[in-house]
Coordinates of C-alpha atoms and ligand atoms in Angstrom, one line a residue:
X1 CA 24.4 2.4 5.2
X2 CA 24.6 5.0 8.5
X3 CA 27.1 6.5 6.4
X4 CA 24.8 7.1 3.9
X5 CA 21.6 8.4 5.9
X6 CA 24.4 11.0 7.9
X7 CA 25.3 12.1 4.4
X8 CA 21.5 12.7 4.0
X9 CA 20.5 14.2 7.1
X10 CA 23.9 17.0 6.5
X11 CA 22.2 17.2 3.0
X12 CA 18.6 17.9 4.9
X13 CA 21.0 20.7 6.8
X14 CA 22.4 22.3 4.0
X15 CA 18.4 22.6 2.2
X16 CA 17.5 24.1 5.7
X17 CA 20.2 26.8 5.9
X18 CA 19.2 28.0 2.2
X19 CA 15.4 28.3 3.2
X20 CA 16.3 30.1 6.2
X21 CA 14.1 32.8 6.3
X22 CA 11.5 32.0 3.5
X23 CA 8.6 29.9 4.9
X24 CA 9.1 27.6 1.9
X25 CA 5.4 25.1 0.9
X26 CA 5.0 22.2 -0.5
X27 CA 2.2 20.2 -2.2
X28 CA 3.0 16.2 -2.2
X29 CA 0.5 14.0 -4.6
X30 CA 1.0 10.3 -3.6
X31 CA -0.9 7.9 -5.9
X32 CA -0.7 4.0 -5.8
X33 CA -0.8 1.5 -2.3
X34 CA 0.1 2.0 1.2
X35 CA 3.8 1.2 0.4
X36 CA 3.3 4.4 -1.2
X37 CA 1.8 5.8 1.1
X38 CA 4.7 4.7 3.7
X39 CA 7.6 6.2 1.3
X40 CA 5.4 9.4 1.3
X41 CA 5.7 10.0 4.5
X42 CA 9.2 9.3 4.9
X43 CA 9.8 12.5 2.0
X44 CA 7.2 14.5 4.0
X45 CA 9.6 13.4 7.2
X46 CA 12.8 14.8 5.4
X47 CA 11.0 18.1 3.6
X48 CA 9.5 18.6 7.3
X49 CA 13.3 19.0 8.4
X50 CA 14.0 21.1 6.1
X51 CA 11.7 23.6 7.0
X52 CA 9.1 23.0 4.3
X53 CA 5.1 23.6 5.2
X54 CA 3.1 21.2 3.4
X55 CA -0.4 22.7 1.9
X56 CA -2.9 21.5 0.1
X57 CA -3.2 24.1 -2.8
X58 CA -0.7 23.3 -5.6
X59 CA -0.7 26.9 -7.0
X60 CA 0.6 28.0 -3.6
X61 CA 3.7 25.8 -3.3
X62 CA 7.2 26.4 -3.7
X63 CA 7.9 22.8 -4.5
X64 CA 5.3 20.2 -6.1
X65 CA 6.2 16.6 -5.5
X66 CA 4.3 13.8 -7.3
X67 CA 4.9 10.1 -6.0
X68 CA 3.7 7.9 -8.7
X69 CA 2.0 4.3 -9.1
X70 CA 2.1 2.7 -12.6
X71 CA -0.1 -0.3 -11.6
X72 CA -3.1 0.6 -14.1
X73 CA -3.0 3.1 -16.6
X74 CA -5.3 5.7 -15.2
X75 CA -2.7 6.4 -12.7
X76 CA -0.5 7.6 -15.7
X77 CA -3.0 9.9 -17.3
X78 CA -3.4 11.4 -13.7
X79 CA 0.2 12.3 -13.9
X80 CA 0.7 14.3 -17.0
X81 CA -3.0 15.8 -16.6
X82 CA -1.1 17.4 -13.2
X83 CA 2.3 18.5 -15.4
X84 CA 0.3 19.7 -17.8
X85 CA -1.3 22.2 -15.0
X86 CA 2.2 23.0 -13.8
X87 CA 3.1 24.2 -16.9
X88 CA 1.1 27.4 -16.8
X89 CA 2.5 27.6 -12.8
X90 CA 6.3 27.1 -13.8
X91 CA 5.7 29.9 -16.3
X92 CA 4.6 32.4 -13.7
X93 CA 7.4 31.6 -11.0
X94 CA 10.0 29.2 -9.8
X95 CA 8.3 26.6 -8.7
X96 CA 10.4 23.2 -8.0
X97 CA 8.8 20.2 -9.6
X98 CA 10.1 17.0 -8.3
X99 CA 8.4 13.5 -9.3
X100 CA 9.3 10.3 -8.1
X101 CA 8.1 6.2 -7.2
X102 CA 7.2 3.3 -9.8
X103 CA 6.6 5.0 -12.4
X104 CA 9.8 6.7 -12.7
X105 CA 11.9 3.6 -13.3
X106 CA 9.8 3.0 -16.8
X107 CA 11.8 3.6 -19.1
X108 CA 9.6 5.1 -21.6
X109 CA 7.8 7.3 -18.8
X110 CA 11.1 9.1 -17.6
X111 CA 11.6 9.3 -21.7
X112 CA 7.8 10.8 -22.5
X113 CA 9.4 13.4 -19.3
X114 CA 11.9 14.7 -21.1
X115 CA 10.4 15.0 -24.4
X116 CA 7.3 16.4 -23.4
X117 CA 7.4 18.1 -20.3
X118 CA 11.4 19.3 -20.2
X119 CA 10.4 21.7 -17.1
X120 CA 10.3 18.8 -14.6
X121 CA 13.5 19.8 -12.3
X122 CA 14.0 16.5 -10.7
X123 CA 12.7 12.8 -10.8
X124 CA 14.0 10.0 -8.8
X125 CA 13.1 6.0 -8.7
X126 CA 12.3 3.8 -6.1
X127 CA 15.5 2.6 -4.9
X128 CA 16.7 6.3 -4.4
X129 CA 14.1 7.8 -2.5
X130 CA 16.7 8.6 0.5
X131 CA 18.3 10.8 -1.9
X132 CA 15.7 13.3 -2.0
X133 CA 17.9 16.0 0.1
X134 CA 20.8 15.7 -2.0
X135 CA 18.9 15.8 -5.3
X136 CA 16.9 19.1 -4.2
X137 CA 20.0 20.7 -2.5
X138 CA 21.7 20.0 -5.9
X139 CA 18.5 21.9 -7.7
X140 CA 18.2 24.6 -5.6
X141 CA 22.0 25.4 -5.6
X142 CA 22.9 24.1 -9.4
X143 CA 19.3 25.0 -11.1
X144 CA 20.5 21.5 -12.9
X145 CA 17.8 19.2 -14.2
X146 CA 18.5 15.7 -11.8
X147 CA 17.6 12.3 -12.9
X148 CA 18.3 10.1 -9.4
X149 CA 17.4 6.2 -11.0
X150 CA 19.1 3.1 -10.6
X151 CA 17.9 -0.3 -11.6
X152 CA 19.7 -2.1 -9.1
X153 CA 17.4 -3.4 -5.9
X154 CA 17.9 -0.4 -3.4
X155 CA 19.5 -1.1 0.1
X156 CA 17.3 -1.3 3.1
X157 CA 17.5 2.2 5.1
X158 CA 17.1 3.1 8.4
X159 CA 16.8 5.8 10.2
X160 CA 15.0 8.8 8.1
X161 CA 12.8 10.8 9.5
X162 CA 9.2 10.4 9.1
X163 CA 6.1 12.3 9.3
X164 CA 3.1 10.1 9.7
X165 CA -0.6 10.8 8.8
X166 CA -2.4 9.9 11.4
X167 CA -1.6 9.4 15.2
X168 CA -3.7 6.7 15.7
X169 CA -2.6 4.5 12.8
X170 CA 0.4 3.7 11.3
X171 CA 2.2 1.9 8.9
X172 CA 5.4 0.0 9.0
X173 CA 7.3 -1.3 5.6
X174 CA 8.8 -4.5 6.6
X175 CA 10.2 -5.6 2.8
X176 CA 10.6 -4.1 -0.4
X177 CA 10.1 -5.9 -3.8
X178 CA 8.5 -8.7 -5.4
X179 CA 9.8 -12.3 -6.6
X180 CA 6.9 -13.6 -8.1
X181 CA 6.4 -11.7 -11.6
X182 CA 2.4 -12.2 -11.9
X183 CA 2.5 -12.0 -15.9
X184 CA 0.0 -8.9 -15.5
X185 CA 2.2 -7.4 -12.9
X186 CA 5.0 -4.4 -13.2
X187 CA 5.7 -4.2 -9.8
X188 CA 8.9 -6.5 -9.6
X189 CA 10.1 -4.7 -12.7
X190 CA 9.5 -1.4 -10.7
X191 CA 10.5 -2.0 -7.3
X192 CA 12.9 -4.6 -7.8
X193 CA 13.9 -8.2 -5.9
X194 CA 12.4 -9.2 -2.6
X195 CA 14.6 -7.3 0.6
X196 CA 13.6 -8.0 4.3
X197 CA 14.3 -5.7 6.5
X198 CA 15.9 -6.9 9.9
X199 CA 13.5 -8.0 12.6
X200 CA 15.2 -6.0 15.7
X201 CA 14.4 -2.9 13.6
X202 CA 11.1 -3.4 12.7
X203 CA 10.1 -4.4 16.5
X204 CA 12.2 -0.9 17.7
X205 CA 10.1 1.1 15.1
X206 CA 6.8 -0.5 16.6
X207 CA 7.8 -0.1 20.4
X208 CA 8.6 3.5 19.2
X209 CA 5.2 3.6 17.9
X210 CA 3.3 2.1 20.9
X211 CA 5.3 4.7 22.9
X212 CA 4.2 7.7 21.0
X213 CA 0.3 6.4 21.4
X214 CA -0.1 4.7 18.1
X215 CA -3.1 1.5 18.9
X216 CA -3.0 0.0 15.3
X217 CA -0.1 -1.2 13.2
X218 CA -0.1 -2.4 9.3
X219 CA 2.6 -4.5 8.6
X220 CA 3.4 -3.7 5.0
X221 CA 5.1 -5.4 1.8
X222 CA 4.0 -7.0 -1.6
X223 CA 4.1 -10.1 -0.2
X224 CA 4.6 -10.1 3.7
X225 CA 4.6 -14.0 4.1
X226 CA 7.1 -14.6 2.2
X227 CA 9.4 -12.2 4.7
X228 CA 12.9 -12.7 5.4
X229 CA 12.4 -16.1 2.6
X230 CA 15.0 -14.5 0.2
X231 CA 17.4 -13.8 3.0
X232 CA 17.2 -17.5 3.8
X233 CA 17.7 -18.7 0.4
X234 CA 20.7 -17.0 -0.1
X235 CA 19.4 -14.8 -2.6
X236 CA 20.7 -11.8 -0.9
X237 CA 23.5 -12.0 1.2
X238 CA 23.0 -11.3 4.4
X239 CA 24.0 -13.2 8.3
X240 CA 20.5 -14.1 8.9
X241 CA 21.9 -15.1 12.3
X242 CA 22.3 -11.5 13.5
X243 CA 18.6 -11.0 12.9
X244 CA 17.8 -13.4 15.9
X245 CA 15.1 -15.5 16.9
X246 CA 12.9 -14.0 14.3
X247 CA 13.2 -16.0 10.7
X248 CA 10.0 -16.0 9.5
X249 CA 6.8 -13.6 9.0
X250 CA 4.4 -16.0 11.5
X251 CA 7.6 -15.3 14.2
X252 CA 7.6 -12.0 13.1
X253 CA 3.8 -11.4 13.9
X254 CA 3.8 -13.1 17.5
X255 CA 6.9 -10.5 18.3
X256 CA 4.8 -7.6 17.6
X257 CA 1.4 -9.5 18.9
X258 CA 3.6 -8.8 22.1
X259 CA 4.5 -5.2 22.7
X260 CA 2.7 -3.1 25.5
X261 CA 0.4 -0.4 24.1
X262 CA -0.5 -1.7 20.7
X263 CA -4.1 -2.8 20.3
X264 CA -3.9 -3.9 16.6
X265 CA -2.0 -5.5 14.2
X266 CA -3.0 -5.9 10.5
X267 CA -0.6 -6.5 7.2
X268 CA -1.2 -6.2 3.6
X269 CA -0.4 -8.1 1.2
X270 CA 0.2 -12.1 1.9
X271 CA 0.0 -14.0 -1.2
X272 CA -1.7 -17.4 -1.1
X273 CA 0.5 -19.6 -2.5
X274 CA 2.8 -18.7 0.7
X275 CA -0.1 -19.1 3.4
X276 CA 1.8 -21.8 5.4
X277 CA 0.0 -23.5 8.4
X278 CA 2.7 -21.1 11.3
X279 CA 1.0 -17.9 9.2
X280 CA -2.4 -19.4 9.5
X281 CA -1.9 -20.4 13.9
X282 CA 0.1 -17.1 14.4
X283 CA -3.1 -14.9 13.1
X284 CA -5.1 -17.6 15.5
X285 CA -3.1 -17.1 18.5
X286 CA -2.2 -13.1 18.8
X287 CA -5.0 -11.4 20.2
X288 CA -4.1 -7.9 18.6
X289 CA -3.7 -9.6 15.1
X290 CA -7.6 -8.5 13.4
X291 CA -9.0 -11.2 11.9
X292 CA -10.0 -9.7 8.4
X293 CA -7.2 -11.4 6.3
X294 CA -6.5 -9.8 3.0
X295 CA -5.9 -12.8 0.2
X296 CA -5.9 -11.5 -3.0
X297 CA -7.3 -13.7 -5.5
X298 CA -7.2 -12.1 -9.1
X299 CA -9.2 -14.8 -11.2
X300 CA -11.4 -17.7 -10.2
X301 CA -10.8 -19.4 -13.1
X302 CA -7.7 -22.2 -12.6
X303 CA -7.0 -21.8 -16.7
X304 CA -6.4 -17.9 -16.0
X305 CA -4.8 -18.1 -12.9
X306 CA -2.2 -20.2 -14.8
X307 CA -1.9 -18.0 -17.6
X308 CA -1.6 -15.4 -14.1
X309 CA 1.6 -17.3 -13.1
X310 CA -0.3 -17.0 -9.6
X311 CA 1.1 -20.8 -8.7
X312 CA -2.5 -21.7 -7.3
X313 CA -5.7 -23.3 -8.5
X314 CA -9.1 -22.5 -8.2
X315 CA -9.5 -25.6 -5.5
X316 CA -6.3 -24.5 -4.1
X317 CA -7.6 -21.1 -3.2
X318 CA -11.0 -22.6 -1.5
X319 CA -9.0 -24.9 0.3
X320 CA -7.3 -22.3 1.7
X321 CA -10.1 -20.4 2.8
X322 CA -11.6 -23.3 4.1
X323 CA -8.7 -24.1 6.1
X324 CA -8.7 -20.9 7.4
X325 CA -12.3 -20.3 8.7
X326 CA -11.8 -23.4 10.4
X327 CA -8.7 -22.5 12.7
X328 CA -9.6 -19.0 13.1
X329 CA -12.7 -18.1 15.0
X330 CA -14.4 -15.1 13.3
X331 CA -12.2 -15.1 10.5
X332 CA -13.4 -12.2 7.8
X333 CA -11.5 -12.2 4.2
X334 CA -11.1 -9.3 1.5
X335 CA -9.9 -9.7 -2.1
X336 CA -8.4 -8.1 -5.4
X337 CA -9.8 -9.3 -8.4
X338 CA -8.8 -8.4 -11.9
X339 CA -11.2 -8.8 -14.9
X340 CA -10.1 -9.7 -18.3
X341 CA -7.3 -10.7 -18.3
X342 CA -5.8 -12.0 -21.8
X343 CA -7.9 -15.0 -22.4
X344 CA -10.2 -14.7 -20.2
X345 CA -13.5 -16.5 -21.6
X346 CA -17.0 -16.5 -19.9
X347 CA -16.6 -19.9 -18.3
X348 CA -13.8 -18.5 -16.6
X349 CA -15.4 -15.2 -15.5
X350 CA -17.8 -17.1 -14.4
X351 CA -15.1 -19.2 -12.0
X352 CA -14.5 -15.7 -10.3
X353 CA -18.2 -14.9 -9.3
X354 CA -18.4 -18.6 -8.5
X355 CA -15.4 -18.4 -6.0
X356 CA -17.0 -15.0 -4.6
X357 CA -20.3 -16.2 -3.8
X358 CA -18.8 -19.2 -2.1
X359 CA -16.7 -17.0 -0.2
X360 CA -18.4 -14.1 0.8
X361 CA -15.8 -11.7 0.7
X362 CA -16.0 -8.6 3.4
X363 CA -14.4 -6.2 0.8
X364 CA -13.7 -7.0 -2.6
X365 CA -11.2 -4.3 -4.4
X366 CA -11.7 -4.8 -8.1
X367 CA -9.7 -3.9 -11.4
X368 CA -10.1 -3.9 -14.8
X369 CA -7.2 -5.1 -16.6
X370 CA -4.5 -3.2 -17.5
X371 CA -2.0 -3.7 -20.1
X372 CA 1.6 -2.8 -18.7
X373 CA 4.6 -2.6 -21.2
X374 CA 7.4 -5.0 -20.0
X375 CA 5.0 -7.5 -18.7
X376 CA 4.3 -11.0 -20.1
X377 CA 0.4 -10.1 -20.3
X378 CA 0.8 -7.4 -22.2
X379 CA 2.7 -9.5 -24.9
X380 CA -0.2 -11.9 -25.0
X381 CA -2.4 -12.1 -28.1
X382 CA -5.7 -13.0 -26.8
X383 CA -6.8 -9.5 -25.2
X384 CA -10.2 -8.9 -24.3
X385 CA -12.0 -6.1 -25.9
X386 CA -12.6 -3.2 -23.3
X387 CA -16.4 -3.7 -23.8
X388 CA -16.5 -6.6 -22.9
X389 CA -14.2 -6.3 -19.8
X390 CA -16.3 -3.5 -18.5
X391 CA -19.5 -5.0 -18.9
X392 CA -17.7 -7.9 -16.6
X393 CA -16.5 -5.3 -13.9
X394 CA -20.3 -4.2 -13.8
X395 CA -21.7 -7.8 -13.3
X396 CA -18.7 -8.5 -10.8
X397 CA -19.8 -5.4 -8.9
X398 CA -23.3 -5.9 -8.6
X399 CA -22.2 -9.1 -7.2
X400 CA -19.8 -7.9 -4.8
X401 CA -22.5 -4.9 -3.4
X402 CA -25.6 -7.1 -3.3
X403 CA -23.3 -9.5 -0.5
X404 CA -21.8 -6.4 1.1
X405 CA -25.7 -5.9 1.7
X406 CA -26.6 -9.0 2.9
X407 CA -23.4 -9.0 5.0
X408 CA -24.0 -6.1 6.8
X409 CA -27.2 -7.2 8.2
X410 CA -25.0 -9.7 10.0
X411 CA -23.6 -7.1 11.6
X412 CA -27.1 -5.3 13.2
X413 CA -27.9 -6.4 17.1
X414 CA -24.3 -7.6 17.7
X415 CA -21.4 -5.4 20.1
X416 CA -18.3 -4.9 18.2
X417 CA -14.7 -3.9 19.2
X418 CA -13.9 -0.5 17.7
X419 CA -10.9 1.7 17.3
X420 CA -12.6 5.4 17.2
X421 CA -10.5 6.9 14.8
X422 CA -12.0 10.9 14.7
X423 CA -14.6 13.0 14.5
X424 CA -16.7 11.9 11.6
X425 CA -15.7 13.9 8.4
X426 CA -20.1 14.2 7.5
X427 CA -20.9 15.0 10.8
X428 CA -18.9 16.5 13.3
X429 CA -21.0 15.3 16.3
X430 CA -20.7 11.8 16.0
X431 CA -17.3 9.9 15.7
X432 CA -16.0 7.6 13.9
X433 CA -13.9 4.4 13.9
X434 CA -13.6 1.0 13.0
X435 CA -14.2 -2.7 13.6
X436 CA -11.7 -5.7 13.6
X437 CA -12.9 -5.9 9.8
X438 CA -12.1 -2.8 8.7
X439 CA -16.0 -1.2 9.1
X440 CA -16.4 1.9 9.3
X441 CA -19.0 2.5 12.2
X442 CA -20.8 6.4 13.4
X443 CA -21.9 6.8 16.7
X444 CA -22.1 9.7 19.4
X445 CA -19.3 10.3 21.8
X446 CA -17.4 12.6 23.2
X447 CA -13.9 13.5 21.9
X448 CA -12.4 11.5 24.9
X449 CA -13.0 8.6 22.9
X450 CA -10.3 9.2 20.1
X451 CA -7.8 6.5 20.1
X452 CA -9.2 4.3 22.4
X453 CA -11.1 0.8 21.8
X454 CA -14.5 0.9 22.7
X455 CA -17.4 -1.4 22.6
X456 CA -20.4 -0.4 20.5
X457 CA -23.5 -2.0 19.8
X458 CA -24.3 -1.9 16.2
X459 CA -28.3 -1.2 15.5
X460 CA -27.9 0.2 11.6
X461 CA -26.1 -0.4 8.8
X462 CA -25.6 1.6 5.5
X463 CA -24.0 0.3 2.5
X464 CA -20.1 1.5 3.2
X465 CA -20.8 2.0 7.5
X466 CA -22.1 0.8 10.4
X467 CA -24.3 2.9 13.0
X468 CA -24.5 1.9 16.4
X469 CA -24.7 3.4 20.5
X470 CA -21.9 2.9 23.0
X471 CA -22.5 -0.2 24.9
X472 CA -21.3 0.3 28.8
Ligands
LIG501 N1 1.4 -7.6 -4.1 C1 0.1 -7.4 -3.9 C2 -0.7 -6.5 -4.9 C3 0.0 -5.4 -5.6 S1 -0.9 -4.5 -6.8 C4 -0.5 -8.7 -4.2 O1 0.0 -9.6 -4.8 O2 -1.7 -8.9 -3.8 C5 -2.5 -4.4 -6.1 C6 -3.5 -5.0 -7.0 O3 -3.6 -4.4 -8.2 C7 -3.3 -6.5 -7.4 O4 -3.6 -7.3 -6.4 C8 -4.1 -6.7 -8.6 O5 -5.4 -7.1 -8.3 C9 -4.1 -5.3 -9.2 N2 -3.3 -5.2 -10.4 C10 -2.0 -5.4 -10.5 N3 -1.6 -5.3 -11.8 C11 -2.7 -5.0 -12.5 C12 -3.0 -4.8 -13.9 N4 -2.0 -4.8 -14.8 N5 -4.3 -4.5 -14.3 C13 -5.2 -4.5 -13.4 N6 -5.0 -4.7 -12.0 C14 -3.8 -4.9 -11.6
LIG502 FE1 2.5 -8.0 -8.5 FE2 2.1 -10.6 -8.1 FE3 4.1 -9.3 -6.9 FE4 1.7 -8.8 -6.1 S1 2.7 -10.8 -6.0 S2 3.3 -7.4 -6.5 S3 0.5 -9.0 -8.0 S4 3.9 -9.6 -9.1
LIG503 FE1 1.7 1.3 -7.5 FE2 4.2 1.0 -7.0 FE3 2.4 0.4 -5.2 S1 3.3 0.5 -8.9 S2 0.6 -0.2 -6.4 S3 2.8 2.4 -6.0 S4 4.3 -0.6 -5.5

């Protein structure tokens, strides 16, 4: 694996040498979740070493580089509405167009590619983003077309460089994959089986963090409770006894819950079927973990949620929840939900606003279902016509706001612990940050303030933020 990343970095050396000189831009699109997000900055990370600018203005750039999602289906349209643009640009001059991420290892996508838009030089998959140096070195050297895709689950790396968006926040990958094939879900076709990575390297990359200033860590994977679970069942094979006295994602949290300098600790995505009673005391007992939980529910309705292959029933689900505001004090909860889903009748529509009234979800991200090709849902006869699903998203929304409403007003007269993040984008004399839940609050400050926790007292609230004064 080292071998590998040297290979790379002499790769990242070679690209360097060739742009010597030439003050070479380029213009990164990321679409899709924070796992995304993460891989982006890791290409940004190598480009950065090889003397690439990044800029905002595609027609600018020397090299356009497009990480796709393939999640939903607008993502896709996005995609070729942007290589469709580039066309007229590749025309004009030798720009480098480079696309890689989820939607790469479709089959039919990376087809579509090279029938209609033949001009794309490079596209790689998930499992071969570390061979971004090579593949462009190969481009600028060869002028060949690459096509860098395997559909074999990609090693664990470590140790490529990485250029992070913010310096306050940051986010840490701690597995790649998915086991549990949702039957609406393309995700474990896309970014293959389940891989931990090892403990000891997460924790060095997060005292690494705390030690360049970072306050607020998310812990990232499809499904972060069930960490390290494969490498115990011998799925992959691995010494689990090398990775030490970490085995499991509650031990994992209390690890982190203890280095110096980090303030808070969030992760994205558990799954509920996994939320075991040492997930539900660690998040109890580490002071740094925030207490907005994110358990994504997807349908109300136990009859969908089988049909989901989501291994929980509606009971199950508020059982949890229940379970959970007990033991944790304060305890805030955010949700996906898809709507109509194959089969998916009134009755069990109405399961899902039932479950989010009772609830009360702080944040509720919702989707309209997507047919994806490969996936059990999409084989299923019984889809719901699109009128009908968005007149369902509508209701579900107007739901969802009216609560966001009525919870914010909860907020108004009490002091809450907040992160200040930046100036505020609207108003550049007030700041910004946010609570333990994930609030956005404005106040006045001075600049001082950035990355530090501070306590303010909330008097105002606005449908997506909270106002408030400093409290001394
Ligand atoms: N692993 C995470 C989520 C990954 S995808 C989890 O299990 O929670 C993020 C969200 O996109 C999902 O939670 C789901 O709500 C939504 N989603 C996934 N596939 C979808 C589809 N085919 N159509 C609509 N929404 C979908
Ligand atoms: Fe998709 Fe389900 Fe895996 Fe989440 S847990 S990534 S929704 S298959
Ligand atoms: Fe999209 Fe891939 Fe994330 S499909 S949601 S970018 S894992």
């Amino acid at each position: 694996m080292k071998q590998e990343i040297e290979k790379q970095l002499q790769y990242i050396e070679k690209v360097k040498e060739i742009n010597k000189g030439n003050k070479l831009k380029y213009n990164i699109l990321t679409m899709g979740c924070q796992l995304n997000e993460n891989d982006s900055e890791k290409l940004c990370g190598m480009l950065d070493k090889m003397g690439y600018e990044a800029i905002d203005n595609l027609n600018e750039a020397d090299l356009a580089l497009f990480n796709t999602c393939c999640v939903r289906e607008n993502a896709e349209d996005k995609l070729f509405g942007k290589l469709g643009e580039l066309k007229r640009i590749k025309n004009t001059r030798n720009i480098v167009i480079a696309i890689g991420g989820c939607m790469m290892q479709e089959e039919h996508i990376t087809e579509k590619i090279k029938q209609s838009y033949p001009y794309v030089d490079i596209i790689f998959g998930t499992h071969t983003l570390q061979n971004f140096p090579k593949d462009l070195y190969e481009t600028l050297t060869k002028r060949e077309k690459i096509k860098d895709i395997i559909d074999i689950d990609g090693e664990v790396y470590e140790g490529l460089p990485i250029k992070r968006d913010s310096q306050i926040k940051a986010s840490v990958t701690i597995m790649n994959g998915c086991n549990n094939f949702c039957s609406y879900c393309i995700v474990p076709y896309v970014r293959g089986r389940e891989r931990s990575r090892n403990p000891k390297d997460i924790i060095a990359e997060v005292k690494g963090l705390a030690k360049e200033g970072y306050k607020e860590i998310t812990l990232l994977g499809q499904n972060v409770n069930s960490y390290l679970r494969s490498e115990k069942t011998g799925v992959r094979k691995v010494n689990i006894e090398e990775y030490g006295e970490v085995d499991s994602f509650a031990k994992l949290l209390r690890e982190i819950n203890k280095i110096n300098g980090i303030e808070r600790i969030r992760f994205v995505s558990p799954h509920p079927k996994d939320f075991t009673e040492d997930v539900i005391e660690a998040i109890r007992d580490c002071n740094k973990v925030c207490k907005l939980i994110h358990l994504p529910l997807q349908s109300g309705s136990t009859q969908v949620l089988k049909a989901m292959n989501r291994k929980y029933t509606k009971d199950q689900y508020l059982e949890l929840v229940d379970k959970m505001k007990k033991q944790i004090p304060n305890l805030t909860l955010s949700t996906d939900i898809i709507v109509g889903f194959p089969g998916e009748t009134e009755e069990d529509f109405e399961d899902t606003l039932d479950v989010v009234k009772r609830v009360g979800f702080e944040q509720v991200y919702m989707f309209i279902y997507s047919r994806r090709v490969g996936t059990p849902g999409d084989k299923m006869e019984n889809q719901i016509p699109e009128d009908i699903k968005h007149k369902r998203f509508d209701r579900l929304k107007a739901l969802v706001e009216s609560q966001i409403q009525q919870n914010n007003e909860k907020y108004v007269g009490t002091v809450q612990e907040v992160l200040v993040e930046g100036l505020s984008k609207n108003n550049k004399n007030m700041l910004t940050g946010r609570t333990d839940s994930n609030k956005v609050v404005i106040f006045e400050g001075s600049k001082d303030l950035i990355n530090k926790m501070i306590k303010i007292k909330i008097d105002s609230e606005c449908m997506w933020y909270l106002k408030g004064i400093i409290e001394n």
